[in-house]
Amino acid sequence: MNRAYHLCMHSFSLTDDERAIYEWQLWVQGFGEAGQLRLKQATVLITRCGGVGGTLAYYLAAAGVGRLVLAHAGELRSSDLNRQLLMSHAGLGKSRAEQAADRLRAFNPHVEVVPIAENISLDNAERLVAMADLVASCAPLFPERLHLNRYAVAQGKPLVDCAMYEMEAQLTTVMPGRGPCLSCLYPSEPTAWQRQFPVFGAVAGTVGSLGAMEAIKVLAGLGEPLVGRMLLCDLATMAFRTMQLRRDPACAVCAGVQSASRAP
Amino acid sequence: MHITVHYLTQIRRAAGCASETLDVPTDCTLEVFLHQLTERHDPAFRALLVDDANVIRRSLLFFVGDDHVELSRALRDGEAISILAPMAGG
Ligand SMILES: [Zn+2]
């Protein structure tokens, strides 16, 4: 944690209204008002707020993360509505990012929400990652995830990668310099992946909720995030496994990167 | 020796089963084992595992037990491998 951040944190406090909203989570051991202030101080970039990212954003808004940046291009389609809980039928044909932001603001007016009607690309990844203390990677295409990973590593920001396929889901947390990054795992872009994938909303929402918990843990310094580990969930059999990952010493993105002294 | 392989995500679809157990020669590395697997399955499965030059794809994740391993890992009797074609559904 850098000095400026530390000083800044102490200049903030919770309002009575916020204490009332978060009362039941302030009881979580090791969290308390200090943890809540860390969440209030934090900005999280969520890339695409669909089935996974929308659920993740919903829980970060519920938990009182101070600022959520939602990057998601395009207008809502009917086929989004089996999983994208921040949207509504009335929003068909309208901006996904704007209606997700409206929903989150209505749910928790203490959270600042910044909608950006863009998907991640090489052109915007560096700028968008720079806006955040933590990145939630929930886009349905590997190039977007790998662009985010590249700039999260370059800027020393934690990245929570949440993904699903059919009845399965995977989750890992990248802490630059402390464990493998996405490029260590996928030195070349996975070829089998296709833009359209089978999905139940509840599977996407499960990994979105788990990813929200990873973000809360990293921001508040709670528990043990999945650094150097990957959670694999098979919702068909309800088998959950935690795998141990290897960092690639020759990784094109993170080789030689040391653990940042700065916590988010 | 006997090696069990668990298929995840698209690999499971292409394999047509969640897992199978194979009898393979001892002193077999993961890479050799994977090439043997491709011989047993159809072209769709093969295309997921290897590229046009018959090289194992670097974007797949391979685990022995719960450990992410390299292709040069020597396999031992009774071990279980998991093959993951990584997911990006969001
Ligand atoms: Zn790396």
Short mmCIF file of N, CA, C and O in Angstrom, two decimals, chain A residues 86-139:
data_model
loop_
_atom_site.label_atom_id
_atom_site.label_comp_id
_atom_site.label_asym_id
_atom_site.label_seq_id
_atom_site.Cartn_x
_atom_site.Cartn_y
_atom_site.Cartn_z
N LEU A 86 -28.66 -7.50 -14.79
CA LEU A 86 -28.75 -6.04 -14.63
C LEU A 86 -29.63 -5.41 -15.71
O LEU A 86 -29.89 -4.22 -15.68
N MET A 87 -30.08 -6.21 -16.66
CA MET A 87 -30.86 -5.70 -17.79
C MET A 87 -32.36 -5.93 -17.53
O MET A 87 -32.74 -6.52 -16.52
N SER A 88 -33.17 -5.48 -18.49
CA SER A 88 -34.61 -5.72 -18.37
C SER A 88 -35.22 -5.81 -19.76
O SER A 88 -34.63 -5.33 -20.73
N HIS A 89 -36.42 -6.37 -19.86
CA HIS A 89 -37.09 -6.46 -21.15
C HIS A 89 -37.32 -5.08 -21.74
O HIS A 89 -37.21 -4.87 -22.95
N ALA A 90 -37.60 -4.13 -20.87
CA ALA A 90 -37.84 -2.77 -21.36
C ALA A 90 -36.58 -2.16 -21.99
O ALA A 90 -36.67 -1.18 -22.73
N GLY A 91 -35.43 -2.76 -21.70
CA GLY A 91 -34.17 -2.22 -22.21
C GLY A 91 -33.72 -2.83 -23.52
O GLY A 91 -32.62 -2.51 -24.01
N LEU A 92 -34.53 -3.69 -24.12
CA LEU A 92 -34.14 -4.29 -25.41
C LEU A 92 -33.83 -3.21 -26.43
O LEU A 92 -34.60 -2.24 -26.57
N GLY A 93 -32.70 -3.35 -27.10
CA GLY A 93 -32.31 -2.36 -28.10
C GLY A 93 -31.60 -1.15 -27.52
O GLY A 93 -31.13 -0.29 -28.27
N LYS A 94 -31.50 -1.08 -26.20
CA LYS A 94 -30.82 0.07 -25.56
C LYS A 94 -29.45 -0.34 -25.04
O LYS A 94 -29.16 -1.53 -24.88
N SER A 95 -28.64 0.65 -24.72
CA SER A 95 -27.25 0.42 -24.28
C SER A 95 -27.19 -0.51 -23.07
O SER A 95 -27.84 -0.26 -22.05
N ARG A 96 -26.37 -1.55 -23.18
CA ARG A 96 -26.19 -2.46 -22.05
C ARG A 96 -25.49 -1.74 -20.90
O ARG A 96 -25.89 -1.88 -19.73
N ALA A 97 -24.44 -1.00 -21.20
CA ALA A 97 -23.66 -0.36 -20.14
C ALA A 97 -24.53 0.64 -19.37
O ALA A 97 -24.49 0.70 -18.14
N GLU A 98 -25.33 1.42 -20.11
CA GLU A 98 -26.15 2.45 -19.45
C GLU A 98 -27.22 1.83 -18.55
O GLU A 98 -27.44 2.29 -17.44
N GLN A 99 -27.87 0.77 -19.04
CA GLN A 99 -28.94 0.21 -18.20
C GLN A 99 -28.38 -0.57 -17.03
O GLN A 99 -28.97 -0.57 -15.93
N ALA A 100 -27.22 -1.16 -17.21
CA ALA A 100 -26.57 -1.83 -16.07
C ALA A 100 -26.21 -0.78 -15.00
O ALA A 100 -26.41 -1.00 -13.80
N ALA A 101 -25.69 0.36 -15.46
CA ALA A 101 -25.33 1.42 -14.52
C ALA A 101 -26.56 1.95 -13.79
O ALA A 101 -26.54 2.15 -12.58
N ASP A 102 -27.66 2.15 -14.52
CA ASP A 102 -28.90 2.63 -13.89
C ASP A 102 -29.38 1.66 -12.82
O ASP A 102 -29.80 2.06 -11.74
N ARG A 103 -29.31 0.38 -13.15
CA ARG A 103 -29.78 -0.64 -12.20
C ARG A 103 -28.93 -0.62 -10.92
O ARG A 103 -29.44 -0.69 -9.81
N LEU A 104 -27.61 -0.51 -11.09
CA LEU A 104 -26.72 -0.51 -9.92
C LEU A 104 -26.90 0.75 -9.07
O LEU A 104 -26.87 0.69 -7.85
N ARG A 105 -27.11 1.88 -9.74
CA ARG A 105 -27.33 3.14 -9.00
C ARG A 105 -28.62 3.07 -8.19
O ARG A 105 -28.69 3.55 -7.07
N ALA A 106 -29.64 2.46 -8.79
CA ALA A 106 -30.92 2.33 -8.08
C ALA A 106 -30.77 1.39 -6.89
O ALA A 106 -31.37 1.60 -5.83
N PHE A 107 -29.94 0.37 -7.07
CA PHE A 107 -29.74 -0.63 -6.01
C PHE A 107 -28.93 -0.06 -4.86
O PHE A 107 -29.24 -0.29 -3.69
N ASN A 108 -27.86 0.66 -5.19
CA ASN A 108 -27.04 1.26 -4.12
C ASN A 108 -26.56 2.65 -4.54
O ASN A 108 -25.54 2.78 -5.21
N PRO A 109 -27.27 3.69 -4.13
CA PRO A 109 -26.92 5.05 -4.56
C PRO A 109 -25.59 5.55 -3.98
O PRO A 109 -25.09 6.58 -4.41
N HIS A 110 -25.01 4.80 -3.05
CA HIS A 110 -23.71 5.20 -2.49
C HIS A 110 -22.56 4.83 -3.41
O HIS A 110 -21.43 5.26 -3.19
N VAL A 111 -22.85 4.00 -4.40
CA VAL A 111 -21.79 3.55 -5.31
C VAL A 111 -21.79 4.43 -6.56
O VAL A 111 -22.85 4.68 -7.16
N GLU A 112 -20.62 4.90 -6.94
CA GLU A 112 -20.49 5.66 -8.19
C GLU A 112 -20.31 4.65 -9.33
O GLU A 112 -19.43 3.78 -9.25
N VAL A 113 -21.11 4.77 -10.36
CA VAL A 113 -21.02 3.83 -11.48
C VAL A 113 -20.68 4.61 -12.75
O VAL A 113 -21.33 5.61 -13.06
N VAL A 114 -19.66 4.13 -13.44
CA VAL A 114 -19.19 4.80 -14.66
C VAL A 114 -19.40 3.85 -15.84
O VAL A 114 -18.63 2.90 -16.01
N PRO A 115 -20.45 4.05 -16.63
CA PRO A 115 -20.65 3.18 -17.79
C PRO A 115 -19.79 3.62 -18.97
O PRO A 115 -19.69 4.81 -19.25
N ILE A 116 -19.17 2.66 -19.61
CA ILE A 116 -18.36 2.95 -20.80
C ILE A 116 -18.83 1.97 -21.88
O ILE A 116 -18.69 0.77 -21.72
N ALA A 117 -19.40 2.51 -22.95
CA ALA A 117 -20.01 1.65 -23.98
C ALA A 117 -18.95 1.15 -24.96
O ALA A 117 -19.06 1.32 -26.17
N GLU A 118 -17.92 0.51 -24.41
CA GLU A 118 -16.83 -0.03 -25.23
C GLU A 118 -16.47 -1.40 -24.68
O GLU A 118 -16.49 -1.59 -23.47
N ASN A 119 -16.09 -2.31 -25.57
CA ASN A 119 -15.44 -3.53 -25.12
C ASN A 119 -13.93 -3.29 -25.09
O ASN A 119 -13.44 -2.33 -25.68
N ILE A 120 -13.24 -4.18 -24.38
CA ILE A 120 -11.79 -4.00 -24.25
C ILE A 120 -11.09 -4.28 -25.57
O ILE A 120 -11.39 -5.27 -26.25
N SER A 121 -10.18 -3.39 -25.92
CA SER A 121 -9.36 -3.58 -27.13
C SER A 121 -7.96 -3.11 -26.79
O SER A 121 -7.73 -2.55 -25.71
N LEU A 122 -7.06 -3.29 -27.73
CA LEU A 122 -5.69 -2.80 -27.52
C LEU A 122 -5.68 -1.29 -27.37
O LEU A 122 -4.82 -0.71 -26.72
N ASP A 123 -6.68 -0.62 -28.00
CA ASP A 123 -6.72 0.84 -27.97
C ASP A 123 -7.12 1.41 -26.61
O ASP A 123 -6.72 2.50 -26.26
N ASN A 124 -7.98 0.69 -25.88
CA ASN A 124 -8.49 1.28 -24.64
C ASN A 124 -8.04 0.56 -23.37
O ASN A 124 -8.28 1.06 -22.26
N ALA A 125 -7.42 -0.61 -23.49
CA ALA A 125 -7.14 -1.42 -22.30
C ALA A 125 -6.25 -0.69 -21.29
O ALA A 125 -6.54 -0.67 -20.09
N GLU A 126 -5.21 -0.06 -21.77
CA GLU A 126 -4.28 0.60 -20.86
C GLU A 126 -5.00 1.72 -20.08
O GLU A 126 -4.87 1.83 -18.86
N ARG A 127 -5.79 2.51 -20.80
CA ARG A 127 -6.51 3.63 -20.18
C ARG A 127 -7.55 3.13 -19.18
O ARG A 127 -7.68 3.67 -18.08
N LEU A 128 -8.29 2.10 -19.52
CA LEU A 128 -9.35 1.62 -18.63
C LEU A 128 -8.77 0.94 -17.39
O LEU A 128 -9.26 1.13 -16.28
N VAL A 129 -7.71 0.16 -17.58
CA VAL A 129 -7.07 -0.48 -16.42
C VAL A 129 -6.51 0.59 -15.48
O VAL A 129 -6.59 0.45 -14.25
N ALA A 130 -6.01 1.69 -16.05
CA ALA A 130 -5.45 2.76 -15.22
C ALA A 130 -6.50 3.42 -14.33
O ALA A 130 -6.17 4.04 -13.32
N MET A 131 -7.77 3.28 -14.68
CA MET A 131 -8.84 3.88 -13.87
C MET A 131 -9.12 3.09 -12.59
O MET A 131 -9.82 3.58 -11.71
N ALA A 132 -8.61 1.86 -12.52
CA ALA A 132 -9.08 0.94 -11.47
C ALA A 132 -7.96 0.51 -10.53
O ALA A 132 -6.78 0.56 -10.85
N ASP A 133 -8.38 0.04 -9.35
CA ASP A 133 -7.46 -0.60 -8.40
C ASP A 133 -7.44 -2.10 -8.64
O ASP A 133 -6.48 -2.78 -8.25
N LEU A 134 -8.50 -2.62 -9.23
CA LEU A 134 -8.62 -4.06 -9.47
C LEU A 134 -9.44 -4.25 -10.74
O LEU A 134 -10.36 -3.47 -11.01
N VAL A 135 -9.11 -5.30 -11.48
CA VAL A 135 -9.80 -5.57 -12.75
C VAL A 135 -10.56 -6.89 -12.63
O VAL A 135 -9.99 -7.90 -12.19
N ALA A 136 -11.82 -6.87 -13.01
CA ALA A 136 -12.61 -8.11 -13.09
C ALA A 136 -12.78 -8.45 -14.56
O ALA A 136 -13.41 -7.71 -15.32
N SER A 137 -12.18 -9.56 -14.97
CA SER A 137 -12.13 -9.97 -16.37
C SER A 137 -13.25 -10.96 -16.64
O SER A 137 -13.21 -12.10 -16.19
N CYS A 138 -14.28 -10.50 -17.35
CA CYS A 138 -15.49 -11.32 -17.56
C CYS A 138 -15.96 -11.28 -19.01
O CYS A 138 -17.14 -11.49 -19.28
N ALA A 139 -15.05 -10.97 -19.94
CA ALA A 139 -15.46 -10.84 -21.34
C ALA A 139 -15.52 -12.20 -22.01
O ALA A 139 -14.81 -13.12 -21.62
#
